Amino acid sequence: DSGVTQTPKHLITATGQRVTLRCSPRSGDLSVYWYQQSLDQGLQFLIQYYNGEERAKGNILERFSAQQFPDLHSELNLSSLELGDSALYFCASSPRAGPVDEQFFGPGTRLTVL
Amino acid sequence: QQPVQSPQAVILREGEDAVINCSSSKALYSVHWYRQKHGEAPVFLMILLKGGEQKGHEKISASFNEKKQQSSLYLTASQLSYSGTYFCGTEGNYGGATNKLIFGTGTLLAVQP
């Protein structure tokens, strides 16, 4: 158990809908990272927040947005969902801002768009 | 920008050794290695920082050639538990943006009895 929690574990929805994925980092970690992992694909970095502020951005679609709240939990919002958005979404946390620490990954949320 | 990993897949017998390589076309600040078992989350193995500092598990060894932007992960005396997909993640100057890891497509390692 990494100490990172993600909810829900599974999500099935239809095209065009909007969903919110939630992540609670390890106690004491200030950074939260979001990754997308599609079938047979590697981990695609989406976005990082550090202590409530956006720190780094990857190839995140404009339909996707995220935020980190004062209690440090983070939410990833996916809107106007398309079939291609079906994937495993991981969040990870680490103590500091830069990627100089190990990242602790949550169990992931499997999103299926029908 | 995505680092290239080789080989794509490797099958070993218990006790055999393997080397997984990670190569980038960009100057790198650090290389990170993770292992992911099927249906599970990635688990940290090692970080190699520019300048020679390394952080990781004692039983794992790796190298980082800063000049060649290459890293290698060495798995010796493999055990069944080593099976999984290995990802390298590279941190570099991606158009002026740092602070993010770009992961390779992975190397599938299968250790057989």
mmCIF file of N, CA, C and O in Angstrom, chain B residues 28-83:
data_model
loop_
_atom_site.group_PDB
_atom_site.id
_atom_site.type_symbol
_atom_site.label_atom_id
_atom_site.label_comp_id
_atom_site.label_asym_id
_atom_site.label_seq_id
_atom_site.Cartn_x
_atom_site.Cartn_y
_atom_site.Cartn_z
ATOM 1 N N LEU B 28 19.487 15.313 -20.218
ATOM 2 C CA LEU B 28 18.684 14.869 -19.080
ATOM 3 C C LEU B 28 19.210 15.384 -17.747
ATOM 4 O O LEU B 28 20.418 15.534 -17.553
ATOM 5 N N TYR B 29 18.285 15.643 -16.836
ATOM 6 C CA TYR B 29 18.650 15.999 -15.468
ATOM 7 C C TYR B 29 18.585 14.778 -14.563
ATOM 8 O O TYR B 29 19.335 14.675 -13.591
ATOM 9 N N SER B 30 17.677 13.881 -14.874
ATOM 10 C CA SER B 30 17.560 12.686 -14.056
ATOM 11 C C SER B 30 16.851 11.595 -14.832
ATOM 12 O O SER B 30 16.145 11.853 -15.812
ATOM 13 N N VAL B 31 17.052 10.363 -14.374
ATOM 14 C CA VAL B 31 16.370 9.199 -14.934
ATOM 15 C C VAL B 31 15.748 8.428 -13.769
ATOM 16 O O VAL B 31 16.404 8.207 -12.740
ATOM 17 N N HIS B 32 14.510 8.024 -13.952
ATOM 18 C CA HIS B 32 13.794 7.290 -12.910
ATOM 19 C C HIS B 32 13.388 5.925 -13.469
ATOM 20 O O HIS B 32 13.017 5.822 -14.632
ATOM 21 N N TRP B 33 13.410 4.912 -12.625
ATOM 22 C CA TRP B 33 13.005 3.572 -13.036
ATOM 23 C C TRP B 33 11.872 3.077 -12.151
ATOM 24 O O TRP B 33 11.937 3.198 -10.914
ATOM 25 N N TYR B 34 10.853 2.516 -12.802
ATOM 26 C CA TYR B 34 9.701 1.971 -12.102
ATOM 27 C C TYR B 34 9.380 0.596 -12.673
ATOM 28 O O TYR B 34 9.639 0.319 -13.844
ATOM 29 N N ARG B 35 8.788 -0.245 -11.855
ATOM 30 C CA ARG B 35 8.312 -1.551 -12.303
ATOM 31 C C ARG B 35 6.810 -1.619 -12.063
ATOM 32 O O ARG B 35 6.319 -1.225 -10.999
ATOM 33 N N GLN B 36 6.101 -2.140 -13.051
ATOM 34 C CA GLN B 36 4.657 -2.271 -12.927
ATOM 35 C C GLN B 36 4.250 -3.712 -13.225
ATOM 36 O O GLN B 36 4.525 -4.219 -14.310
ATOM 37 N N LYS B 37 3.601 -4.323 -12.261
ATOM 38 C CA LYS B 37 3.061 -5.660 -12.484
ATOM 39 C C LYS B 37 1.652 -5.509 -13.047
ATOM 40 O O LYS B 37 0.991 -4.504 -12.845
ATOM 41 N N HIS B 38 1.231 -6.533 -13.757
ATOM 42 C CA HIS B 38 -0.045 -6.464 -14.455
ATOM 43 C C HIS B 38 -1.182 -6.127 -13.498
ATOM 44 O O HIS B 38 -1.368 -6.780 -12.465
ATOM 45 N N GLY B 39 -1.935 -5.085 -13.843
ATOM 46 C CA GLY B 39 -3.091 -4.711 -13.033
ATOM 47 C C GLY B 39 -2.761 -3.946 -11.770
ATOM 48 O O GLY B 39 -3.655 -3.680 -10.963
ATOM 49 N N GLU B 40 -1.487 -3.602 -11.609
ATOM 50 C CA GLU B 40 -1.090 -2.873 -10.397
ATOM 51 C C GLU B 40 -0.499 -1.518 -10.750
ATOM 52 O O GLU B 40 -0.287 -1.191 -11.912
ATOM 53 N N ALA B 41 -0.231 -0.746 -9.726
ATOM 54 C CA ALA B 41 0.382 0.567 -9.921
ATOM 55 C C ALA B 41 1.891 0.430 -10.070
ATOM 56 O O ALA B 41 2.490 -0.520 -9.560
ATOM 57 N N PRO B 42 2.514 1.357 -10.763
ATOM 58 C CA PRO B 42 3.980 1.345 -10.846
ATOM 59 C C PRO B 42 4.595 1.510 -9.464
ATOM 60 O O PRO B 42 4.062 2.206 -8.607
ATOM 61 N N VAL B 43 5.740 0.867 -9.289
ATOM 62 C CA VAL B 43 6.467 0.935 -8.019
ATOM 63 C C VAL B 43 7.878 1.436 -8.286
ATOM 64 O O VAL B 43 8.543 0.989 -9.223
ATOM 65 N N PHE B 44 8.314 2.349 -7.472
ATOM 66 C CA PHE B 44 9.628 2.979 -7.630
ATOM 67 C C PHE B 44 10.761 1.982 -7.455
ATOM 68 O O PHE B 44 10.735 1.125 -6.565
ATOM 69 N N LEU B 45 11.772 2.107 -8.317
ATOM 70 C CA LEU B 45 12.974 1.310 -8.190
ATOM 71 C C LEU B 45 14.203 2.189 -7.898
ATOM 72 O O LEU B 45 14.949 1.917 -6.970
ATOM 73 N N MET B 46 14.396 3.222 -8.715
ATOM 74 C CA MET B 46 15.625 3.989 -8.580
ATOM 75 C C MET B 46 15.523 5.347 -9.277
ATOM 76 O O MET B 46 14.806 5.492 -10.263
ATOM 77 N N ILE B 47 16.243 6.313 -8.723
ATOM 78 C CA ILE B 47 16.453 7.611 -9.378
ATOM 79 C C ILE B 47 17.940 7.804 -9.565
ATOM 80 O O ILE B 47 18.719 7.565 -8.636
ATOM 81 N N LEU B 48 18.326 8.244 -10.736
ATOM 82 C CA LEU B 48 19.721 8.590 -11.003
ATOM 83 C C LEU B 48 19.744 10.058 -11.400
ATOM 84 O O LEU B 48 19.088 10.466 -12.359
ATOM 85 N N LEU B 49 20.481 10.849 -10.639
ATOM 86 C CA LEU B 49 20.510 12.291 -10.856
ATOM 87 C C LEU B 49 21.782 12.695 -11.580
ATOM 88 O O LEU B 49 22.837 12.054 -11.430
ATOM 89 N N LYS B 50 21.670 13.782 -12.314
ATOM 90 C CA LYS B 50 22.837 14.359 -12.955
ATOM 91 C C LYS B 50 23.847 14.706 -11.879
ATOM 92 O O LYS B 50 23.482 15.273 -10.848
ATOM 93 N N GLY B 51 25.087 14.309 -12.090
ATOM 94 C CA GLY B 51 26.112 14.551 -11.088
ATOM 95 C C GLY B 51 26.497 13.306 -10.316
ATOM 96 O O GLY B 51 27.475 13.299 -9.569
ATOM 97 N N GLY B 52 25.686 12.240 -10.503
ATOM 98 C CA GLY B 52 26.087 10.957 -9.958
ATOM 99 C C GLY B 52 25.302 10.451 -8.765
ATOM 100 O O GLY B 52 25.459 9.294 -8.362
ATOM 101 N N GLU B 53 24.445 11.296 -8.174
ATOM 102 C CA GLU B 53 23.690 10.819 -7.014
ATOM 103 C C GLU B 53 22.649 9.795 -7.441
ATOM 104 O O GLU B 53 22.032 9.923 -8.487
ATOM 105 N N GLN B 54 22.486 8.781 -6.611
ATOM 106 C CA GLN B 54 21.497 7.751 -6.881
ATOM 107 C C GLN B 54 20.673 7.501 -5.626
ATOM 108 O O GLN B 54 21.181 7.568 -4.510
ATOM 109 N N LYS B 55 19.403 7.224 -5.838
ATOM 110 C CA LYS B 55 18.547 6.850 -4.720
ATOM 111 C C LYS B 55 17.741 5.650 -5.172
ATOM 112 O O LYS B 55 17.159 5.666 -6.255
ATOM 113 N N GLY B 56 17.716 4.635 -4.351
ATOM 114 C CA GLY B 56 16.918 3.504 -4.763
ATOM 115 C C GLY B 56 17.073 2.330 -3.837
ATOM 116 O O GLY B 56 17.667 2.425 -2.770
ATOM 117 N N HIS B 57 16.509 1.217 -4.244
ATOM 118 C CA HIS B 57 16.574 0.004 -3.459
ATOM 119 C C HIS B 57 17.940 -0.641 -3.614
ATOM 120 O O HIS B 57 18.533 -0.628 -4.687
ATOM 121 N N GLU B 58 18.403 -1.220 -2.533
ATOM 122 C CA GLU B 58 19.760 -1.769 -2.491
ATOM 123 C C GLU B 58 20.001 -2.845 -3.524
ATOM 124 O O GLU B 58 21.082 -2.972 -4.056
ATOM 125 N N LYS B 59 18.981 -3.640 -3.806
ATOM 126 C CA LYS B 59 19.196 -4.778 -4.692
ATOM 127 C C LYS B 59 19.140 -4.407 -6.157
ATOM 128 O O LYS B 59 19.366 -5.246 -7.012
ATOM 129 N N ILE B 60 18.855 -3.164 -6.448
ATOM 130 C CA ILE B 60 18.766 -2.719 -7.835
ATOM 131 C C ILE B 60 20.002 -1.881 -8.156
ATOM 132 O O ILE B 60 20.422 -1.062 -7.358
ATOM 133 N N SER B 61 20.540 -2.093 -9.334
ATOM 134 C CA SER B 61 21.659 -1.252 -9.755
ATOM 135 C C SER B 61 21.374 -0.678 -11.128
ATOM 136 O O SER B 61 20.684 -1.298 -11.954
ATOM 137 N N ALA B 62 21.897 0.504 -11.357
ATOM 138 C CA ALA B 62 21.667 1.181 -12.626
ATOM 139 C C ALA B 62 22.794 2.159 -12.879
ATOM 140 O O ALA B 62 23.543 2.508 -11.967
ATOM 141 N N SER B 63 22.898 2.573 -14.114
ATOM 142 C CA SER B 63 23.909 3.561 -14.488
ATOM 143 C C SER B 63 23.258 4.670 -15.284
ATOM 144 O O SER B 63 22.182 4.487 -15.871
ATOM 145 N N PHE B 64 23.905 5.828 -15.318
ATOM 146 C CA PHE B 64 23.400 6.992 -16.043
ATOM 147 C C PHE B 64 24.591 7.649 -16.726
ATOM 148 O O PHE B 64 25.482 8.174 -16.069
ATOM 149 N N ASN B 65 24.599 7.596 -18.038
ATOM 150 C CA ASN B 65 25.640 8.241 -18.824
ATOM 151 C C ASN B 65 25.079 9.586 -19.281
ATOM 152 O O ASN B 65 24.287 9.661 -20.230
ATOM 153 N N GLU B 66 25.508 10.646 -18.582
ATOM 154 C CA GLU B 66 24.945 11.973 -18.857
ATOM 155 C C GLU B 66 25.308 12.470 -20.247
ATOM 156 O O GLU B 66 24.500 13.134 -20.896
ATOM 157 N N LYS B 67 26.479 12.127 -20.702
ATOM 158 C CA LYS B 67 26.921 12.622 -22.014
ATOM 159 C C LYS B 67 26.118 11.995 -23.147
ATOM 160 O O LYS B 67 25.799 12.643 -24.145
ATOM 161 N N LYS B 68 25.786 10.737 -22.967
ATOM 162 C CA LYS B 68 25.040 10.034 -24.008
ATOM 163 C C LYS B 68 23.531 10.039 -23.765
ATOM 164 O O LYS B 68 22.773 9.505 -24.565
ATOM 165 N N GLN B 69 23.104 10.630 -22.690
ATOM 166 C CA GLN B 69 21.672 10.641 -22.310
ATOM 167 C C GLN B 69 21.111 9.212 -22.286
ATOM 168 O O GLN B 69 20.048 8.933 -22.845
ATOM 169 N N GLN B 70 21.858 8.339 -21.667
ATOM 170 C CA GLN B 70 21.440 6.945 -21.598
ATOM 171 C C GLN B 70 21.495 6.425 -20.166
ATOM 172 O O GLN B 70 22.360 6.828 -19.382
ATOM 173 N N SER B 71 20.609 5.504 -19.872
ATOM 174 C CA SER B 71 20.624 4.849 -18.582
ATOM 175 C C SER B 71 20.383 3.360 -18.793
ATOM 176 O O SER B 71 19.711 2.953 -19.739
ATOM 177 N N SER B 72 20.954 2.562 -17.932
ATOM 178 C CA SER B 72 20.752 1.124 -17.988
ATOM 179 C C SER B 72 20.394 0.603 -16.602
ATOM 180 O O SER B 72 20.952 1.049 -15.597
ATOM 181 N N LEU B 73 19.455 -0.315 -16.575
ATOM 182 C CA LEU B 73 19.035 -0.970 -15.335
ATOM 183 C C LEU B 73 19.543 -2.403 -15.368
ATOM 184 O O LEU B 73 19.331 -3.112 -16.349
ATOM 185 N N TYR B 74 20.237 -2.804 -14.325
ATOM 186 C CA TYR B 74 20.835 -4.128 -14.276
ATOM 187 C C TYR B 74 20.077 -5.006 -13.292
ATOM 188 O O TYR B 74 19.987 -4.688 -12.111
ATOM 189 N N LEU B 75 19.561 -6.098 -13.818
ATOM 190 C CA LEU B 75 18.840 -7.062 -12.986
ATOM 191 C C LEU B 75 19.678 -8.332 -12.932
ATOM 192 O O LEU B 75 19.853 -9.009 -13.947
ATOM 193 N N THR B 76 20.218 -8.625 -11.772
ATOM 194 C CA THR B 76 21.090 -9.783 -11.640
ATOM 195 C C THR B 76 20.427 -10.872 -10.812
ATOM 196 O O THR B 76 19.622 -10.582 -9.921
ATOM 197 N N ALA B 77 20.775 -12.103 -11.148
ATOM 198 C CA ALA B 77 20.228 -13.261 -10.437
ATOM 199 C C ALA B 77 18.717 -13.132 -10.313
ATOM 200 O O ALA B 77 18.164 -13.124 -9.211
ATOM 201 N N SER B 78 18.063 -13.015 -11.462
ATOM 202 C CA SER B 78 16.637 -12.680 -11.478
ATOM 203 C C SER B 78 15.791 -13.698 -10.693
ATOM 204 O O SER B 78 16.112 -14.885 -10.616
ATOM 205 N N GLN B 79 14.724 -13.170 -10.130
ATOM 206 C CA GLN B 79 13.766 -13.980 -9.378
ATOM 207 C C GLN B 79 12.407 -13.849 -10.045
ATOM 208 O O GLN B 79 12.174 -12.930 -10.835
ATOM 209 N N LEU B 80 11.512 -14.761 -9.740
ATOM 210 C CA LEU B 80 10.173 -14.722 -10.321
ATOM 211 C C LEU B 80 9.503 -13.383 -10.055
ATOM 212 O O LEU B 80 8.756 -12.868 -10.892
ATOM 213 N N SER B 81 9.774 -12.797 -8.895
ATOM 214 C CA SER B 81 9.147 -11.532 -8.507
ATOM 215 C C SER B 81 9.623 -10.352 -9.357
ATOM 216 O O SER B 81 9.036 -9.279 -9.290
ATOM 217 N N TYR B 82 10.654 -10.548 -10.150
ATOM 218 C CA TYR B 82 11.147 -9.466 -11.017
ATOM 219 C C TYR B 82 10.260 -9.282 -12.248
ATOM 220 O O TYR B 82 10.381 -8.271 -12.955
ATOM 221 N N SER B 83 9.386 -10.212 -12.499
ATOM 222 C CA SER B 83 8.536 -10.120 -13.683
ATOM 223 C C SER B 83 7.663 -8.879 -13.635
ATOM 224 O O SER B 83 7.170 -8.484 -12.578
#
